[in-house]
């Protein structure tokens, strides 16, 4: 295993962005300190050709100006918080409504995705750390966060840890868009997906949970038997979100298998988080990245707490108490079918 650090580019204010690359047999991962962002994920396809399966940009400017969260670490609270407010211990907290002026999304105006993290190489692991001050983006508590990347065989593990000096809410996720067929090689609608999930969070027209869970069985949300991502994507239940943009509750740790129909590359995922947001790049529009991206060019599998948990009774417990440690892990294993 080899870990290197090099210069990636500069932000418009001159700050330097570094890129760290971890290279093992059959898997190379590059991560930027800016946004703790996965810039590339290279694995071999069925013919042995190195294939970059992560959407991204070739320059810092692309990351600085994007609003699609491509590759980033989303936080302090990934996904939406309704109307940008929540109550904790009897106090009300107000957050930026950066999602169409209506709701809070992925941590606010300057979320963890637009922050410079501190990268360090620690033996065979790559560690990124960040301090989010008390009151930053409206959230309570000074939070110290780390994201640790390691590789074993062809499995990449990302462990998030956080501690706060006051009770707060937190939920971190990796927002990589995958296209297992590689860059510029069509969309993800033919990818085969298996998700061990028997219920999904129902949402309104603003993608805010209604509070109800819906049984996936025999619906467009049923991925318990492997099927092409695009098979049921025109279902009326997906109309408002223009495709899948839903949070699936995970039945068991080894919850997901995604296969590139052209490359044979398979990604299996394991996590101790309760849920995963399947988002199919519905709003990618016209994004000029490493290749030209448009609707459905890549899909995200964001392991997380349920959306709007700070306001929804009965949803996952996203409260991090002062002095306790938030510690969640997701493993991403690559192989060939
Ligand atoms: C996803 C979210 C989508 C959209 C996207 C960023 O995580 O579920 O609704 O906001 O991020 O464009």
Short mmCIF file of C-alpha atoms and ligand atoms in Angstrom, two decimals:
data_model
loop_
_atom_site.label_atom_id
_atom_site.label_comp_id
_atom_site.label_asym_id
_atom_site.label_seq_id
_atom_site.Cartn_x
_atom_site.Cartn_y
_atom_site.Cartn_z
CA UNK A 1 0.00 0.00 0.00
CA UNK A 2 1.23 3.42 -0.96
CA UNK A 3 -0.11 6.80 0.17
CA UNK A 4 1.04 10.00 -1.53
CA UNK A 5 0.18 13.67 -1.17
CA UNK A 6 0.40 16.21 -3.97
CA UNK A 7 -0.84 19.61 -5.06
CA UNK A 8 -4.28 19.53 -6.71
CA UNK A 9 -4.97 23.23 -7.26
CA UNK A 10 -5.95 26.46 -5.57
CA UNK A 11 -9.25 27.95 -4.46
CA UNK A 12 -10.15 31.42 -5.72
CA UNK A 13 -8.82 32.97 -2.47
CA UNK A 14 -5.46 31.28 -3.04
CA UNK A 15 -5.83 28.46 -0.51
CA UNK A 16 -4.05 25.35 -1.63
CA UNK A 17 -5.97 22.11 -2.18
CA UNK A 18 -4.06 18.85 -1.70
CA UNK A 19 -4.88 15.45 -3.11
CA UNK A 20 -4.04 12.28 -1.22
CA UNK A 21 -3.93 9.00 -3.13
CA UNK A 22 -4.06 5.56 -1.51
CA UNK A 23 -2.99 2.84 -3.87
CA UNK A 24 -3.39 -0.87 -3.19
CA UNK A 25 -3.53 -3.86 -5.55
CA UNK A 26 -6.68 -3.37 -7.64
CA UNK A 27 -7.94 -0.19 -5.91
CA UNK A 28 -6.74 3.42 -5.88
CA UNK A 29 -8.62 6.17 -4.03
CA UNK A 30 -7.89 9.89 -4.27
CA UNK A 31 -9.27 12.27 -1.66
CA UNK A 32 -9.04 16.07 -1.47
CA UNK A 33 -8.67 17.93 1.81
CA UNK A 34 -11.19 20.47 0.46
CA UNK A 35 -14.58 19.06 1.47
CA UNK A 36 -12.90 15.73 2.37
CA UNK A 37 -13.87 14.84 -1.17
CA UNK A 38 -13.39 11.54 -3.01
CA UNK A 39 -11.95 12.78 -6.30
CA UNK A 40 -11.48 9.38 -7.95
CA UNK A 41 -11.91 5.67 -7.29
CA UNK A 42 -10.04 3.48 -9.75
CA UNK A 43 -10.69 -0.27 -10.01
CA UNK A 44 -10.14 -2.83 -12.76
CA UNK A 45 -13.03 -3.84 -14.99
CA UNK A 46 -13.69 -7.37 -16.23
CA UNK A 47 -11.01 -6.97 -18.94
CA UNK A 48 -8.46 -5.66 -16.44
CA UNK A 49 -8.73 -2.02 -17.57
CA UNK A 50 -8.35 0.56 -14.77
CA UNK A 51 -11.72 2.34 -14.53
CA UNK A 52 -12.54 5.51 -12.58
CA UNK A 53 -15.98 4.81 -11.09
CA UNK A 54 -16.45 8.10 -9.18
CA UNK A 55 -17.81 11.27 -10.78
CA UNK A 56 -15.72 14.36 -10.12
CA UNK A 57 -13.75 17.29 -11.46
CA UNK A 58 -10.16 17.65 -12.63
CA UNK A 59 -9.65 21.08 -11.03
CA UNK A 60 -10.30 22.80 -7.70
CA UNK A 61 -12.56 25.38 -9.38
CA UNK A 62 -15.08 22.64 -10.22
CA UNK A 63 -15.29 21.61 -6.56
CA UNK A 64 -15.42 25.17 -5.28
CA UNK A 65 -18.32 26.18 -7.51
CA UNK A 66 -20.38 22.98 -7.65
CA UNK A 67 -23.68 22.63 -5.80
CA UNK A 68 -24.23 18.94 -6.55
CA UNK A 69 -22.12 17.68 -3.62
CA UNK A 70 -20.12 15.44 -5.97
CA UNK A 71 -17.78 13.24 -3.94
CA UNK A 72 -17.92 15.37 -0.79
CA UNK A 73 -18.37 14.62 2.89
CA UNK A 74 -21.77 16.05 3.77
CA UNK A 75 -22.31 17.45 7.28
CA UNK A 76 -22.92 18.62 9.96
CA UNK A 77 -26.23 16.91 9.17
CA UNK A 78 -26.46 15.11 5.82
CA UNK A 79 -29.82 15.23 4.00
CA UNK A 80 -32.64 17.63 4.85
CA UNK A 81 -33.89 19.28 8.03
CA UNK A 82 -37.39 20.66 7.47
CA UNK A 83 -37.77 24.45 7.41
CA UNK A 84 -34.23 24.83 8.73
CA UNK A 85 -35.00 24.47 12.38
CA UNK A 86 -35.03 21.97 15.22
CA UNK A 87 -35.35 21.93 18.99
CA UNK A 88 -32.95 20.29 21.39
CA UNK A 89 -33.08 20.36 25.20
CA UNK A 90 -35.80 23.03 24.98
CA UNK A 91 -33.82 25.42 22.76
CA UNK A 92 -34.69 26.22 19.17
CA UNK A 93 -31.90 26.25 16.59
CA UNK A 94 -32.22 28.02 13.25
CA UNK A 95 -30.30 26.79 10.22
CA UNK A 96 -29.84 28.08 6.68
CA UNK A 97 -32.64 27.16 4.27
CA UNK A 98 -30.19 26.50 1.44
CA UNK A 99 -32.49 24.07 -0.39
CA UNK A 100 -34.62 26.31 -2.61
CA UNK A 101 -35.02 28.72 0.30
CA UNK A 102 -37.32 26.25 2.03
CA UNK A 103 -35.34 23.61 3.89
CA UNK A 104 -31.87 22.93 5.24
CA UNK A 105 -29.69 20.61 3.13
CA UNK A 106 -26.36 18.88 3.82
CA UNK A 107 -25.19 21.23 6.58
CA UNK A 108 -26.12 24.63 5.14
CA UNK A 109 -24.47 27.45 3.19
CA UNK A 110 -20.94 26.46 4.09
CA UNK A 111 -21.33 22.82 5.00
CA UNK A 112 -18.46 20.43 5.66
CA UNK A 113 -18.28 20.00 1.85
CA UNK A 114 -17.00 23.59 1.47
CA UNK A 115 -14.60 23.47 4.41
CA UNK A 116 -10.87 22.82 4.25
CA UNK A 117 -10.11 19.68 6.26
CA UNK A 118 -6.64 18.83 7.58
CA UNK A 119 -5.26 15.72 5.94
CA UNK A 120 -2.58 13.49 7.45
CA UNK A 121 -0.99 10.20 6.53
CA UNK A 122 -0.88 7.91 9.53
CA UNK A 123 0.87 4.64 8.62
CA UNK A 124 -1.51 2.80 6.31
CA UNK A 125 -4.43 5.12 6.95
CA UNK A 126 -5.41 8.51 5.72
CA UNK A 127 -7.03 10.82 8.23
CA UNK A 128 -8.93 14.08 7.70
CA UNK A 129 -9.95 16.27 10.60
CA UNK A 130 -12.13 19.31 11.02
CA UNK A 131 -13.33 21.52 13.84
CA UNK A 132 -16.83 22.91 13.54
CA UNK A 133 -17.21 25.76 16.01
CA UNK A 134 -20.16 26.21 18.36
CA UNK A 135 -22.90 27.99 16.40
CA UNK A 136 -21.38 27.26 12.99
CA UNK A 137 -24.23 27.14 10.46
CA UNK A 138 -26.55 27.48 13.46
CA UNK A 139 -25.73 24.13 15.08
CA UNK A 140 -24.92 23.95 18.80
CA UNK A 141 -21.65 22.63 20.19
CA UNK A 142 -18.02 22.76 19.13
CA UNK A 143 -17.52 19.51 17.26
CA UNK A 144 -14.26 17.77 16.43
CA UNK A 145 -14.65 15.45 13.47
CA UNK A 146 -12.39 12.91 11.81
CA UNK A 147 -12.81 10.81 8.68
CA UNK A 148 -10.41 7.88 8.45
CA UNK A 149 -9.82 6.05 5.18
CA UNK A 150 -8.21 2.63 5.01
CA UNK A 151 -7.96 -0.14 2.44
CA UNK A 152 -7.90 -3.88 3.04
CA UNK A 153 -7.67 -5.94 -0.17
CA UNK A 154 -10.11 -4.17 -2.48
CA UNK A 155 -12.28 -2.83 0.35
CA UNK A 156 -12.23 0.86 1.20
CA UNK A 157 -13.44 1.71 4.71
CA UNK A 158 -14.46 5.15 5.84
CA UNK A 159 -14.91 5.71 9.57
CA UNK A 160 -16.40 8.96 10.84
CA UNK A 161 -15.88 9.99 14.44
CA UNK A 162 -17.08 13.11 16.21
CA UNK A 163 -17.16 14.59 19.70
CA UNK A 164 -18.99 17.68 20.86
CA UNK A 165 -18.63 19.93 23.91
CA UNK A 166 -22.43 20.37 24.05
CA UNK A 167 -25.41 18.23 23.00
CA UNK A 168 -25.93 18.54 19.25
CA UNK A 169 -27.20 16.66 16.20
CA UNK A 170 -24.82 15.18 13.68
CA UNK A 171 -24.91 12.85 10.68
CA UNK A 172 -22.05 12.53 8.21
CA UNK A 173 -22.03 10.81 4.85
CA UNK A 174 -19.92 10.32 1.78
CA UNK A 175 -21.63 11.77 -1.29
CA UNK A 176 -19.80 9.97 -4.10
CA UNK A 177 -21.74 9.51 -7.33
CA UNK A 178 -20.87 6.08 -8.77
CA UNK A 179 -20.91 5.05 -12.37
CA UNK A 180 -19.42 1.57 -12.31
CA UNK A 181 -19.11 1.59 -16.10
CA UNK A 182 -16.64 4.49 -15.85
CA UNK A 183 -16.51 8.09 -17.03
CA UNK A 184 -18.44 9.01 -20.16
CA UNK A 185 -19.73 5.49 -20.62
CA UNK A 186 -23.48 6.08 -20.44
CA UNK A 187 -25.82 6.43 -17.49
CA UNK A 188 -26.55 4.23 -14.48
CA UNK A 189 -30.03 3.06 -15.49
CA UNK A 190 -28.72 -0.36 -16.60
CA UNK A 191 -26.73 -0.92 -13.38
CA UNK A 192 -28.07 -3.82 -11.33
CA UNK A 193 -28.94 -3.00 -7.74
CA UNK A 194 -29.82 -5.16 -4.77
CA UNK A 195 -30.79 -3.36 -1.56
CA UNK A 196 -31.69 -5.24 1.58
CA UNK A 197 -34.39 -2.83 2.60
CA UNK A 198 -38.01 -3.55 3.40
CA UNK A 199 -39.08 0.03 4.09
CA UNK A 200 -38.50 3.46 2.68
CA UNK A 201 -39.15 6.97 4.06
CA UNK A 202 -42.06 8.65 2.27
CA UNK A 203 -41.47 12.30 1.39
CA UNK A 204 -43.50 15.28 0.21
CA UNK A 205 -42.90 17.40 -2.90
CA UNK A 206 -39.96 19.14 -1.13
CA UNK A 207 -38.34 15.78 -0.26
CA UNK A 208 -39.24 16.24 3.41
CA UNK A 209 -40.38 13.11 5.24
CA UNK A 210 -44.13 12.88 5.84
CA UNK A 211 -43.31 10.77 8.90
CA UNK A 212 -44.57 7.56 7.29
CA UNK A 213 -42.55 4.52 6.34
CA UNK A 214 -43.64 2.56 3.27
CA UNK A 215 -43.16 -1.19 2.72
CA UNK A 216 -40.94 -1.63 -0.35
CA UNK A 217 -42.33 -5.09 -1.22
CA UNK A 218 -43.63 -5.30 -4.81
CA UNK A 219 -43.27 -1.53 -5.28
CA UNK A 220 -40.83 0.54 -7.36
CA UNK A 221 -38.76 0.68 -4.16
CA UNK A 222 -38.35 -3.09 -4.02
CA UNK A 223 -34.69 -3.90 -4.66
CA UNK A 224 -34.68 -6.96 -2.40
CA UNK A 225 -34.23 -8.98 -5.60
CA UNK A 226 -31.59 -7.50 -7.89
CA UNK A 227 -33.04 -5.38 -10.71
CA UNK A 228 -31.85 -2.69 -13.14
CA UNK A 229 -31.94 0.75 -11.49
CA UNK A 230 -33.98 2.13 -14.39
CA UNK A 231 -36.63 -0.61 -14.52
CA UNK A 232 -39.24 1.18 -12.40
CA UNK A 233 -37.79 4.71 -12.47
CA UNK A 234 -40.81 6.11 -14.35
CA UNK A 235 -43.17 4.96 -11.57
CA UNK A 236 -45.64 7.64 -10.45
CA UNK A 237 -44.30 7.43 -6.87
CA UNK A 238 -40.98 8.80 -8.19
CA UNK A 239 -42.46 11.61 -10.27
CA UNK A 240 -41.96 14.47 -7.81
CA UNK A 241 -38.29 13.59 -7.31
CA UNK A 242 -37.69 12.79 -11.01
CA UNK A 243 -36.39 9.34 -10.05
CA UNK A 244 -35.05 7.74 -6.89
CA UNK A 245 -34.11 10.25 -4.21
CA UNK A 246 -35.25 8.29 -1.17
CA UNK A 247 -34.00 7.03 2.13
CA UNK A 248 -34.13 3.24 2.53
CA UNK A 249 -33.98 1.65 5.98
CA UNK A 250 -31.31 -1.02 6.06
CA UNK A 251 -32.38 -4.54 7.10
CA UNK A 252 -28.88 -5.87 7.73
CA UNK A 253 -25.31 -4.56 7.72
CA UNK A 254 -24.37 -6.09 4.36
CA UNK A 255 -27.07 -4.10 2.66
CA UNK A 256 -26.18 -3.37 -0.93
CA UNK A 257 -24.77 -4.75 -4.16
CA UNK A 258 -24.42 -2.60 -7.28
CA UNK A 259 -23.05 -3.91 -10.59
CA UNK A 260 -21.99 -1.99 -13.69
CA UNK A 261 -23.76 -3.74 -16.57
CA UNK A 262 -20.94 -2.99 -19.04
CA UNK A 263 -17.85 -3.22 -16.83
CA UNK A 264 -18.79 -6.13 -14.57
CA UNK A 265 -17.51 -4.06 -11.63
CA UNK A 266 -19.46 -4.76 -8.46
CA UNK A 267 -19.64 -2.61 -5.34
CA UNK A 268 -20.93 -4.23 -2.17
CA UNK A 269 -21.47 -2.10 0.89
CA UNK A 270 -21.67 -2.72 4.60
CA UNK A 271 -22.48 -0.18 7.31
CA UNK A 272 -23.57 0.25 10.91
CA UNK A 273 -25.70 3.28 10.01
CA UNK A 274 -29.47 2.73 9.94
CA UNK A 275 -30.29 3.91 6.41
CA UNK A 276 -29.09 4.80 2.92
CA UNK A 277 -30.25 7.54 0.55
CA UNK A 278 -30.43 6.25 -3.01
CA UNK A 279 -30.12 9.30 -5.24
CA UNK A 280 -29.77 8.79 -9.00
CA UNK A 281 -28.27 12.13 -10.00
CA UNK A 282 -31.74 13.39 -10.97
CA UNK A 283 -30.63 17.03 -10.69
CA UNK A 284 -27.15 16.80 -12.25
CA UNK A 285 -28.35 18.95 -15.15
CA UNK A 286 -25.44 19.90 -17.33
CA UNK A 287 -22.34 19.44 -15.18
CA UNK A 288 -18.92 19.60 -16.80
CA UNK A 289 -16.68 17.38 -14.74
CA UNK A 290 -14.13 14.71 -15.67
CA UNK A 291 -16.63 14.09 -18.44
CA UNK A 292 -19.96 15.78 -19.18
CA UNK A 293 -22.54 14.72 -16.64
CA UNK A 294 -26.28 14.90 -16.95
CA UNK A 295 -29.36 13.38 -15.28
CA UNK A 296 -28.59 9.77 -14.20
CA UNK A 297 -24.85 9.93 -15.04
CA UNK A 298 -24.08 8.60 -11.57
CA UNK A 299 -25.87 7.43 -8.45
CA UNK A 300 -25.21 8.03 -4.77
CA UNK A 301 -25.61 5.57 -1.93
CA UNK A 302 -25.39 7.85 1.10
CA UNK A 303 -25.32 5.88 4.35
CA UNK A 304 -26.95 8.04 7.00
CA UNK A 305 -29.53 8.71 9.68
CA UNK A 306 -33.05 9.24 8.41
CA UNK A 307 -33.72 12.69 6.92
CA UNK A 308 -35.18 15.31 9.24
CA UNK A 309 -34.56 13.02 12.25
CA UNK A 310 -34.05 16.08 14.50
CA UNK A 311 -37.77 16.87 14.00
CA UNK A 312 -39.32 13.45 13.48
CA UNK A 313 -40.41 11.43 16.49
CA UNK A 314 -39.64 7.75 16.01
CA UNK A 315 -36.83 8.33 13.48
CA UNK A 316 -33.21 7.45 14.17
CA UNK A 317 -31.54 9.08 17.14
CA UNK A 318 -29.16 11.63 15.68
CA UNK A 319 -28.39 13.41 18.97
CA UNK A 320 -24.75 13.38 19.97
CA UNK A 321 -24.54 14.07 23.68
CA UNK A 322 -21.72 16.10 25.10
CA UNK A 323 -18.71 13.90 25.76
CA UNK A 324 -20.06 10.91 23.79
CA UNK A 325 -18.46 9.69 20.57
CA UNK A 326 -20.21 9.48 17.22
CA UNK A 327 -18.61 6.54 15.43
CA UNK A 328 -19.95 5.13 12.17
CA UNK A 329 -18.32 3.06 9.50
CA UNK A 330 -19.08 2.12 5.90
CA UNK A 331 -17.12 -0.46 3.91
CA UNK A 332 -17.05 -0.30 0.11
CA UNK A 333 -15.85 -3.57 -1.47
CA UNK A 334 -15.07 -3.82 -5.16
CA UNK A 335 -14.99 -7.03 -7.19
CA UNK A 336 -15.81 -8.35 -10.66
CA UNK A 337 -18.81 -10.47 -11.58
C1 LIG B 1 -28.78 14.37 -2.44
C2 LIG B 1 -30.20 14.71 -2.16
C3 LIG B 1 -30.80 15.30 -3.41
C4 LIG B 1 -30.00 16.47 -3.92
C5 LIG B 1 -28.53 16.06 -4.02
C6 LIG B 1 -27.63 17.22 -4.37
O1 LIG B 1 -28.16 13.83 -1.32
O2 LIG B 1 -30.90 13.56 -1.73
O3 LIG B 1 -32.14 15.67 -3.20
O4 LIG B 1 -30.16 17.55 -3.05
O5 LIG B 1 -28.07 15.52 -2.82
O6 LIG B 1 -27.91 17.74 -5.63
#
